[in-house]
Coordinates of C-alpha atoms in Angstrom, one line a residue:
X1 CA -25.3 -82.1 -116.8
X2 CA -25.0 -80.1 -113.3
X3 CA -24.4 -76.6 -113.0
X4 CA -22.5 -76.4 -109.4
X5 CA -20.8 -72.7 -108.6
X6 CA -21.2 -71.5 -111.8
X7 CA -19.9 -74.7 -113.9
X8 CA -21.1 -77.4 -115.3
X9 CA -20.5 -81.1 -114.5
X10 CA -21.4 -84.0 -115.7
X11 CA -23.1 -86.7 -113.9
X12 CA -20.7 -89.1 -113.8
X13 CA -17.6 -86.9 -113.5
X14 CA -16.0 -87.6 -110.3
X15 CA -15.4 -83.7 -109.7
X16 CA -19.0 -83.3 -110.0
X17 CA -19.6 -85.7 -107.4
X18 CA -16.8 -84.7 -105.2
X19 CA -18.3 -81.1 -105.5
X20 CA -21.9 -82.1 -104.8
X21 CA -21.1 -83.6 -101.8
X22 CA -19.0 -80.8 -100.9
X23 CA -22.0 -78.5 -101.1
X24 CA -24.3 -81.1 -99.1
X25 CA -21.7 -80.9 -96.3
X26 CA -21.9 -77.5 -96.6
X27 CA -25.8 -77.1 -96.6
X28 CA -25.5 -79.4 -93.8
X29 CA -23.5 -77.3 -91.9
X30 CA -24.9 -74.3 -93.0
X31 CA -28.5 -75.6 -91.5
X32 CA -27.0 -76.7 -88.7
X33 CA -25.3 -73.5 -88.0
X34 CA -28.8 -71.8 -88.5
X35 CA -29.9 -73.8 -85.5
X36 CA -27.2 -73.1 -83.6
X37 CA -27.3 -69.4 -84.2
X38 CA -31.2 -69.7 -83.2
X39 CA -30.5 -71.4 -80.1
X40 CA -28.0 -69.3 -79.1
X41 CA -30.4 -66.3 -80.2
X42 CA -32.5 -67.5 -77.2
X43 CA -30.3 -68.2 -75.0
X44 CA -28.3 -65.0 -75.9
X45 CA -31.5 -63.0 -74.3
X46 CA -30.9 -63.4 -70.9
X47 CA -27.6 -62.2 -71.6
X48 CA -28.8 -59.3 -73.2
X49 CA -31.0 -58.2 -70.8
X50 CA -28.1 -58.5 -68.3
X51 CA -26.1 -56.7 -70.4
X52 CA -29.3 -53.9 -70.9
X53 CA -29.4 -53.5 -66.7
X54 CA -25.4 -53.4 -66.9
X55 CA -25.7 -51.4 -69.0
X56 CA -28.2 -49.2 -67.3
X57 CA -26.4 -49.7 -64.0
X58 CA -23.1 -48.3 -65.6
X59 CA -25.0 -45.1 -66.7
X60 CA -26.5 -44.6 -63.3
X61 CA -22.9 -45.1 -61.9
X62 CA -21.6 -42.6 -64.2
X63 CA -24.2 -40.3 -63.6
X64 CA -23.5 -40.6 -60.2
X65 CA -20.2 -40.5 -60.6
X66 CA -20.7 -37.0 -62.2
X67 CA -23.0 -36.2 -59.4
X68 CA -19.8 -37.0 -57.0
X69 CA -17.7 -35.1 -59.1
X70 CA -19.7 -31.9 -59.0
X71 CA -20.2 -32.3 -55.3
X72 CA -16.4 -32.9 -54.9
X73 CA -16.2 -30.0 -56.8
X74 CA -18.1 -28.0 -54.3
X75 CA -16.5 -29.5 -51.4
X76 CA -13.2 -28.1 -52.8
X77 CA -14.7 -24.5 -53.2
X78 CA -16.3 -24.7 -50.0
X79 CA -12.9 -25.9 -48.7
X80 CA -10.9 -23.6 -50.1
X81 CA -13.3 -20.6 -49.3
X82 CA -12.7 -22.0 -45.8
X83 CA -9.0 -22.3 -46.0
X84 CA -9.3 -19.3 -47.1
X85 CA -11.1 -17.5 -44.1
X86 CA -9.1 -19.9 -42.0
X87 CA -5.6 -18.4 -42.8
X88 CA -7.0 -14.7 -42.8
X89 CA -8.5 -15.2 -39.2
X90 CA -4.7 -17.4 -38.9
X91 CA -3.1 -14.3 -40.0
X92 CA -5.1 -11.6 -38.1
X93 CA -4.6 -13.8 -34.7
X94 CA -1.3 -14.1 -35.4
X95 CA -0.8 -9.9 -36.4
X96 CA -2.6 -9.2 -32.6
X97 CA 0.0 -11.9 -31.1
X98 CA 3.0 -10.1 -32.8
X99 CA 1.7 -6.8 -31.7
X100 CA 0.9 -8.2 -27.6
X101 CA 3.7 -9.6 -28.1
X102 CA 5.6 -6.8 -29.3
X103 CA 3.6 -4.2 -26.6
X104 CA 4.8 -6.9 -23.8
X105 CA 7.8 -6.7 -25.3
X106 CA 7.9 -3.4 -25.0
X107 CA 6.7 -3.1 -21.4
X108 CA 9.2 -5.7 -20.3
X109 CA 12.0 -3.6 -21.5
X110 CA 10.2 -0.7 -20.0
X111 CA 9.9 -2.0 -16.7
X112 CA 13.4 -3.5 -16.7
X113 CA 14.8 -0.4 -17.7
X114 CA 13.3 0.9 -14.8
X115 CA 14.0 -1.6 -12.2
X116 CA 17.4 -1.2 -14.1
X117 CA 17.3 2.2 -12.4
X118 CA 15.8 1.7 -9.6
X119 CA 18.9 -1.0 -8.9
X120 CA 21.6 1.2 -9.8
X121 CA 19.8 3.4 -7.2
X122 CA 19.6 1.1 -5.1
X123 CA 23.5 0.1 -5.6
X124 CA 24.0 3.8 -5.0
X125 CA 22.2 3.8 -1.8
X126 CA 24.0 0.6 -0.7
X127 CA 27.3 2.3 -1.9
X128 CA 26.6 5.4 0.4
X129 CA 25.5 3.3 3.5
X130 CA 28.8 1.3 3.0
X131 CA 30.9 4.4 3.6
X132 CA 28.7 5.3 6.3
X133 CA 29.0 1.8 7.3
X134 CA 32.8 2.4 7.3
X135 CA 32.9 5.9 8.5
X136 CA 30.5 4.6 12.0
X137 CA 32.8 1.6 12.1
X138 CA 35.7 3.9 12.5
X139 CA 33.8 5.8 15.0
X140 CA 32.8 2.8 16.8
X141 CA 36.8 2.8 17.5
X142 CA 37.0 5.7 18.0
X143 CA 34.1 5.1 20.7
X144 CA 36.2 2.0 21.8
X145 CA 38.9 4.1 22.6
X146 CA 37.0 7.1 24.3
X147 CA 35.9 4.6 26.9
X148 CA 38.6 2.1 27.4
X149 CA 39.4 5.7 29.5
X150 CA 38.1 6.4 32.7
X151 CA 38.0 10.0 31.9
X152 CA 36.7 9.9 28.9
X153 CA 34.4 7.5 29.5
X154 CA 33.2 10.0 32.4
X155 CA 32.7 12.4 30.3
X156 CA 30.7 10.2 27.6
X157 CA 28.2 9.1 30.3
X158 CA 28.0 13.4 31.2
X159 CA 27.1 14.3 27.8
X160 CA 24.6 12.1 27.5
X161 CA 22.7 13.0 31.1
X162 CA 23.1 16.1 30.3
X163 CA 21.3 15.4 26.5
X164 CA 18.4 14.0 28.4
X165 CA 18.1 16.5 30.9
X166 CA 18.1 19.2 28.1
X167 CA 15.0 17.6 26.3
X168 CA 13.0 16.9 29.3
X169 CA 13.0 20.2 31.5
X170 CA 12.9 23.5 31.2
X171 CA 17.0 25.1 31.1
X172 CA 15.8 26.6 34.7
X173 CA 15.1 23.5 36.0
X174 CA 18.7 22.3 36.4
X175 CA 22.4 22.8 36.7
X176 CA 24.9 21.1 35.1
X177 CA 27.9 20.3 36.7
X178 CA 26.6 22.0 40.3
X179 CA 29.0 22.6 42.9
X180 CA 27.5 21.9 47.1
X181 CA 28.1 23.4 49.8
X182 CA 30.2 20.0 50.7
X183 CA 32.9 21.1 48.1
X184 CA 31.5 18.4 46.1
X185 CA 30.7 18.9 42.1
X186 CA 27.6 17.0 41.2
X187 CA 27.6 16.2 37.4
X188 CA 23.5 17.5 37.8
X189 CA 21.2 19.3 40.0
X190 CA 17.7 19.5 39.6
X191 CA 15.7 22.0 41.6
X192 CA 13.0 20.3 43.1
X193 CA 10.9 22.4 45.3
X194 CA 10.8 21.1 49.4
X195 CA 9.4 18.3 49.6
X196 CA 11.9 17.1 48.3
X197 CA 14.0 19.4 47.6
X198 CA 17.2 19.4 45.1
X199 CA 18.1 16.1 43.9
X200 CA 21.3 15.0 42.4
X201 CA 22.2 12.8 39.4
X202 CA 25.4 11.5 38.9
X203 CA 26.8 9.3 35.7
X204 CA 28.6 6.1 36.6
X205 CA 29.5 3.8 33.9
X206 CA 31.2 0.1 35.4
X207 CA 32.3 -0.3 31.9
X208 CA 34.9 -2.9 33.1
X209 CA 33.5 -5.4 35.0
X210 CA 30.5 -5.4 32.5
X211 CA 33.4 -6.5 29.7
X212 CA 34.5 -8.9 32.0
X213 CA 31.5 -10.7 33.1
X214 CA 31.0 -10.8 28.9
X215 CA 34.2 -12.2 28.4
X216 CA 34.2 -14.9 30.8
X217 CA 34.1 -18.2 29.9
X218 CA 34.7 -20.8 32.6
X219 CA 32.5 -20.9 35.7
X220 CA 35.6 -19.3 37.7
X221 CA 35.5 -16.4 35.0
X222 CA 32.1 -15.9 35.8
X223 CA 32.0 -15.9 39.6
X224 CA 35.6 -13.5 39.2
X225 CA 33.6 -10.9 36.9
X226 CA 30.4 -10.9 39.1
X227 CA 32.0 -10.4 42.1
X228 CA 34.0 -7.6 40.4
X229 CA 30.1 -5.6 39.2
X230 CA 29.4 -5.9 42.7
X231 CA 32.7 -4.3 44.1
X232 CA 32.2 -1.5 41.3
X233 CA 28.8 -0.7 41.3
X234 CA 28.6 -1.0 45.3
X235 CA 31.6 1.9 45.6
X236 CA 29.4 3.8 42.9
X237 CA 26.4 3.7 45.0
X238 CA 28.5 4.9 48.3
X239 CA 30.1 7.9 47.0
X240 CA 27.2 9.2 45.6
X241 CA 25.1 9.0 49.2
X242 CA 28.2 10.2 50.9
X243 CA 28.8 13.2 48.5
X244 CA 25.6 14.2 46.9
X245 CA 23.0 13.7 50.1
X246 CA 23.1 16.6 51.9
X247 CA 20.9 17.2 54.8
X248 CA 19.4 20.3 54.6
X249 CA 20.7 20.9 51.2
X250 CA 19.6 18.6 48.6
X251 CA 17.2 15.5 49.2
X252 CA 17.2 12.4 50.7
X253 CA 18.4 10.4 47.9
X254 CA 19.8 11.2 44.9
X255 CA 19.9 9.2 41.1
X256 CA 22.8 7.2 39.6
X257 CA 22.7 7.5 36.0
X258 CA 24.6 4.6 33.6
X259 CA 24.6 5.4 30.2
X260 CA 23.9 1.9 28.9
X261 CA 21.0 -0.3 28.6
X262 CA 23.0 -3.4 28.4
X263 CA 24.8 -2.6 32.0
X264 CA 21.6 -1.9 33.6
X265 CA 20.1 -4.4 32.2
X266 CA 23.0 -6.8 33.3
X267 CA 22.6 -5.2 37.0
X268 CA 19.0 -5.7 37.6
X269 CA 19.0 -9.4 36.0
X270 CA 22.3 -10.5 37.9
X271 CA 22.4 -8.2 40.5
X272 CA 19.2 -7.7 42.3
X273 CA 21.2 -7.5 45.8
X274 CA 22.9 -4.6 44.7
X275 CA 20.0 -2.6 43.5
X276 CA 18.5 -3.1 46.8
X277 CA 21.7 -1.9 48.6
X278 CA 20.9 1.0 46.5
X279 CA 17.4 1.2 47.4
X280 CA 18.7 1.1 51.1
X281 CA 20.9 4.2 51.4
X282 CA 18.3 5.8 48.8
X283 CA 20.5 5.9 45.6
X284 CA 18.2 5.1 42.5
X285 CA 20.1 3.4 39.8
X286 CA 18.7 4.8 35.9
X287 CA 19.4 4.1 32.9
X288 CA 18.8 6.5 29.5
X289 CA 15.3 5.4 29.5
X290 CA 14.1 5.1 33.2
X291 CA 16.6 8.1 33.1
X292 CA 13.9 9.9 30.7
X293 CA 10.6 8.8 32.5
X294 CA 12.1 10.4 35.9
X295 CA 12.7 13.3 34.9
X296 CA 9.1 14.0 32.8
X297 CA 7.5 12.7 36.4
X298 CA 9.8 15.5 38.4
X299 CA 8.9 17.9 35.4
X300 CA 5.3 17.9 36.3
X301 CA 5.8 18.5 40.0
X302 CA 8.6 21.5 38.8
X303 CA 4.7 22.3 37.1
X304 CA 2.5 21.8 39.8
X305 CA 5.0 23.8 42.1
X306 CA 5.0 26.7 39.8
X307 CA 1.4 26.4 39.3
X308 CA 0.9 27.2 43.8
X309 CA 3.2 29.9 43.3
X310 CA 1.3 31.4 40.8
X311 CA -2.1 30.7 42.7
X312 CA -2.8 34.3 44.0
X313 CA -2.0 35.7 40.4
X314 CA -4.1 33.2 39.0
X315 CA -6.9 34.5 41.5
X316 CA -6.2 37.5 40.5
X317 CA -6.5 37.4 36.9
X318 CA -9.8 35.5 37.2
X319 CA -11.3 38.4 39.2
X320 CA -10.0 40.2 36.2
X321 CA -11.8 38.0 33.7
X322 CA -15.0 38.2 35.7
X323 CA -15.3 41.7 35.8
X324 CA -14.6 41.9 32.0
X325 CA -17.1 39.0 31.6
X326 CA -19.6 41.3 33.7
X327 CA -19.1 43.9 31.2
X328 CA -19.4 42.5 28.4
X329 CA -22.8 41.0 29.6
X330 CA -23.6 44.5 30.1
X331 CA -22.9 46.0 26.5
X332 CA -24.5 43.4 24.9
X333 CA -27.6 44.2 26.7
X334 CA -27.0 47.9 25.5
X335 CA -26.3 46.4 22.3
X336 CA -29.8 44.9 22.2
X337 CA -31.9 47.5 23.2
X338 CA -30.3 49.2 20.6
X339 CA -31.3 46.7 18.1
X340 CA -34.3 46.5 19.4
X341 CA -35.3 50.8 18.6
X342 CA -33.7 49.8 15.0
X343 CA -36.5 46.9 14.5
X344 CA -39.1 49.8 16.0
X345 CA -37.8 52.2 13.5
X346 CA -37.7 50.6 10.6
X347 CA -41.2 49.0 11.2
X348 CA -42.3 52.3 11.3
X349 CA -40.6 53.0 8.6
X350 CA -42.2 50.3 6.4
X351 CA -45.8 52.0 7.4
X352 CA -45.0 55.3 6.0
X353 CA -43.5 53.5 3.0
X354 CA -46.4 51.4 2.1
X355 CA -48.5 54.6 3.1
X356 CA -46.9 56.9 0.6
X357 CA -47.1 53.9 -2.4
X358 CA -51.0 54.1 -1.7
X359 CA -51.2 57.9 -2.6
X360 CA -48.9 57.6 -5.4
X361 CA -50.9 55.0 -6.6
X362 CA -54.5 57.0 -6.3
X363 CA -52.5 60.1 -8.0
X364 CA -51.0 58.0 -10.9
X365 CA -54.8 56.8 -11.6
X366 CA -56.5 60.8 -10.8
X367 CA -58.6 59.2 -7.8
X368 CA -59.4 63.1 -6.1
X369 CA -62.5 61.8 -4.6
X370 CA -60.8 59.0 -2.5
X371 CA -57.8 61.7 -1.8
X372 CA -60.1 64.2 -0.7
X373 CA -61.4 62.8 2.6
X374 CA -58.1 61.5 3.7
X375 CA -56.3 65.1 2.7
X376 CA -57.9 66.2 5.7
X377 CA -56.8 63.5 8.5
X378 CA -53.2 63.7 8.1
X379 CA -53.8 67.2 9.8
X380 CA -55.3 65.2 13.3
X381 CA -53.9 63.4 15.3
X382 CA -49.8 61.1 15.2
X383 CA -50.7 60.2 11.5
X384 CA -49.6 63.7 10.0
X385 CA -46.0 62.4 11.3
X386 CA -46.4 59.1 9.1

C-alpha cells in the first residue's frame, strides 16, 4: 500500500502509479528549480550590488536634488529681495524724472511765457515803428515835394546851414541871412577877424541834374545829365564869387554849402574839373560834414583872435594873481611864526605841568623834608614863574 497526498494506493493500481510519477516529475522539477534559483542567487548578486550603488546613487541625487531645491529657494529670495530693491530704486529714479521733468516743465512754460511777452513786445514795438515807418514815409513826400521846388528847396538847404552853424559857433560868431554893402543877402556871414576877414557861405543844392545823372540810362543819358551838373554847379560857383567876394569887405573866397552827401559826393567822384574851377576863383564847395569840420577850424581862430584881444587883460590879471600869490606867501609866514610861539608855549606849558604833578605827588605821600629845600628856590631866579 502507498500513501501519496494523504491517500492510499495500492501498488498495482494504475492511479497510484500515475500519481507516483506525477510526484517524481515534480521532485524533479522541484530540484531542478532549486538549482536554478541557486544559480540565479549568484548571478542575481552582481545585480544587487548594482542595484545597492543605484540605489545609493539615487539617494545622493535626491539629496542633491534637495540641496538644489534649497539653493533655488535662496536664489528666489535673493531674487526677489533684488527685484525688490530694483523697482524701489525703479520707482525713486523714475519719481526724480517726473519731478525734473515736471520743474523743466515748468521752466519751459516759464520762459515761454516770457518770451511770449517779450514777442508781444516786441510786435508792439514793430507795430509802433510801422506807423512811424508810415508817418516818415509820408514825410519823405512831403520832403519830395518841398524840393521838387526851387524855393523850397532853397530854403531846406538854409535851415540846415544855419542848424550847423548854430552847433558849432558861438551866436556872435555869425549872421544869418547878412545883407553887404553890394545889396547882396548872403544866406551866412561869419565874422572872421582880418586875416581873413568875413567869409560867406551860401546853400546851393543842383537837385536836378543830380536826379538826372541817377535816372539815366543810355550812354547819351549819361553824357546829357553830366554835362547838365557841370552847367549847374559851374553858375553856382560864379554867383557866389561875383556876389559874396567883396574886396575890402568880406574875404577872398567864400564857401558853397550843398545840403547832401550824395551830391557832393557825386561832384567830387564825377566832377573833379569843376571843383577845381571852384578852387580857381576861391569858392570852396562843403557838404554837412566838411561843412561841420570848417567851421570847428574857424571856431578856434574866432578863439585864438579873442584870446590877443584879451592879452593886456590877461597880463593884467596875472599881475593880480602875483601880487595875491605874494601875499599869501607872506601870511603863511605870519601864520608860522605864530605856530611856532604856540609849540614854545605849550612846551612850557608841559614843564610847569609835570612840575606841579611832582609836588602833588610829595604832598599826597607827606615828603616835608624833600619840599623843604625846594620851597625856597622857586623864590630865585625864572623858576618862581614855572
Amino acid at each position: 500500500m502507498i500513501t501519496l497526498f494523504g491517500q492510499t494506493f495500492a501498488w498495482n493500481d494504475p492511479e497510484a502509479l500515475i500519481l507516483g510519477a506525477v510526484a517524481i516529475i515534480l521532485l524533479a522539477l522541484l530540484i531542478l528549480i532549486l538549482r536554478a534559483a541557486g544559480r540565479s542567487a549568484t548571478m542575481a548578486e552582481p545585480l544587487m550590488r548594482e542595484m545597492s550603488w543605484l540605489s545609493s546613487r539615487v539617494q545622493q541625487l535626491g539629496d542633491g536634488q534637495e540641496r538644489l531645491a534649497g539653493g533655488l529657494h535662496h536664489v528666489s529670495e535673493t531674487q526677489a529681495v533684488s527685484q525688490t530693491a530694483m523697482l524701489q530704486v525703479m520707482e525713486q529714479r523714475l519719481a526724480e524724472v517726473q519731478r525734473a521733468m515736471g520743474e523743466s516743465l515748468h521752466g519751459s512754460s516759464t520762459r515761454t511765457a516770457r518770451s511770449l511777452g517779450e514777442l508781444q513786445q516786441r510786435l508792439e514795438t514793430i507795430d509802433k515803428a510801422q506807423a512811424n515807418i508810415e508817418k516818415l514815409s509820408g514825410n519823405v513826400l512831403s520832403l519830395q515835394d518841398i524840393l521838387s521846388n526851387k524855393q523850397t528847396r532853397g530854403a531846406f538847404g538854409e535851415i540846415q546851414l544855419h542848424d550847423i552853424v548854430q552847433k558849432a559857433l558861438p551866436k556872435d560868431a555869425y549872421t544869418m541871412q547878412a545883407t553887404l554893402s553890394n545889396g547882396k543877402r548872403a544866406d551866412c556871414l561869419i565874422h572872421l577877424p582880418n586875416p581873413p576877414g568875413p567869409i560867406v557861405i551860401d546853400a546851393k543844392f543842383p537837385l536836378e541834374a543830380y536826379e538826372a545823372i541817377r535816372r539815366a540810362d543810355t550812354p547819351r543819358g549819361v553824357v546829357e545829365a553830366a554835362q547838365q551838373m557841370r552847367t549847374a554847379v559851374r553858375a553856382h560857383i560864379r554867383a557866389i564869387a561875383e556876389r559874396y567876394i567883396v574886396e575890402g569887405e568880406t574875404a577872398d573866397g567864400a564857401l558853397m554849402f550843398l545840403p547832401s552827401e550824395a551830391v557832393y559826393a557825386e561832384l567830387h567822384a564825377n566832377f573833379p574839373e569843376v571843383v577845381r574851377e571852384g578852387f580857381a576863383v576861391k569858392v570852396w564847395i562843403v557838404s554837412p560834414t566838411t561843412c561841420m569840420a570848417t567851421l570847428n577850424t574857424m571856431r578856434a581862430v574866432l578863439k585864438d583872435a579873442r584870446m590877443r584881444e584879451q592879452a593886456g587883460a590877461i597880463r593884467k590879471e596875472l599881475a593880480l594873481l602875483y601880487a595875491d600869490v605874494d601875499r599869501l606867501g607872506t601870511r603863511v609866514e605870519s601864520l608860522d611864526r605864530h605856530f611856532g610861539q604856540a609849540a614854545k608855549d605849550i612846551e612850557d606849558i608841559k614843564v610847569s605841568s609835570e612840575k606841579a604833578g611832582k609836588r602833588a605827588r610829595r604832598l599826597d605821600n607827606f615828603d616835608f623834608e624833600e619840599i623843604a629845600p625846594d620851597a625856597v628856590a622857586p623864590m630865585i631866579g625864572p623858576q618862581a614863574a614855572e
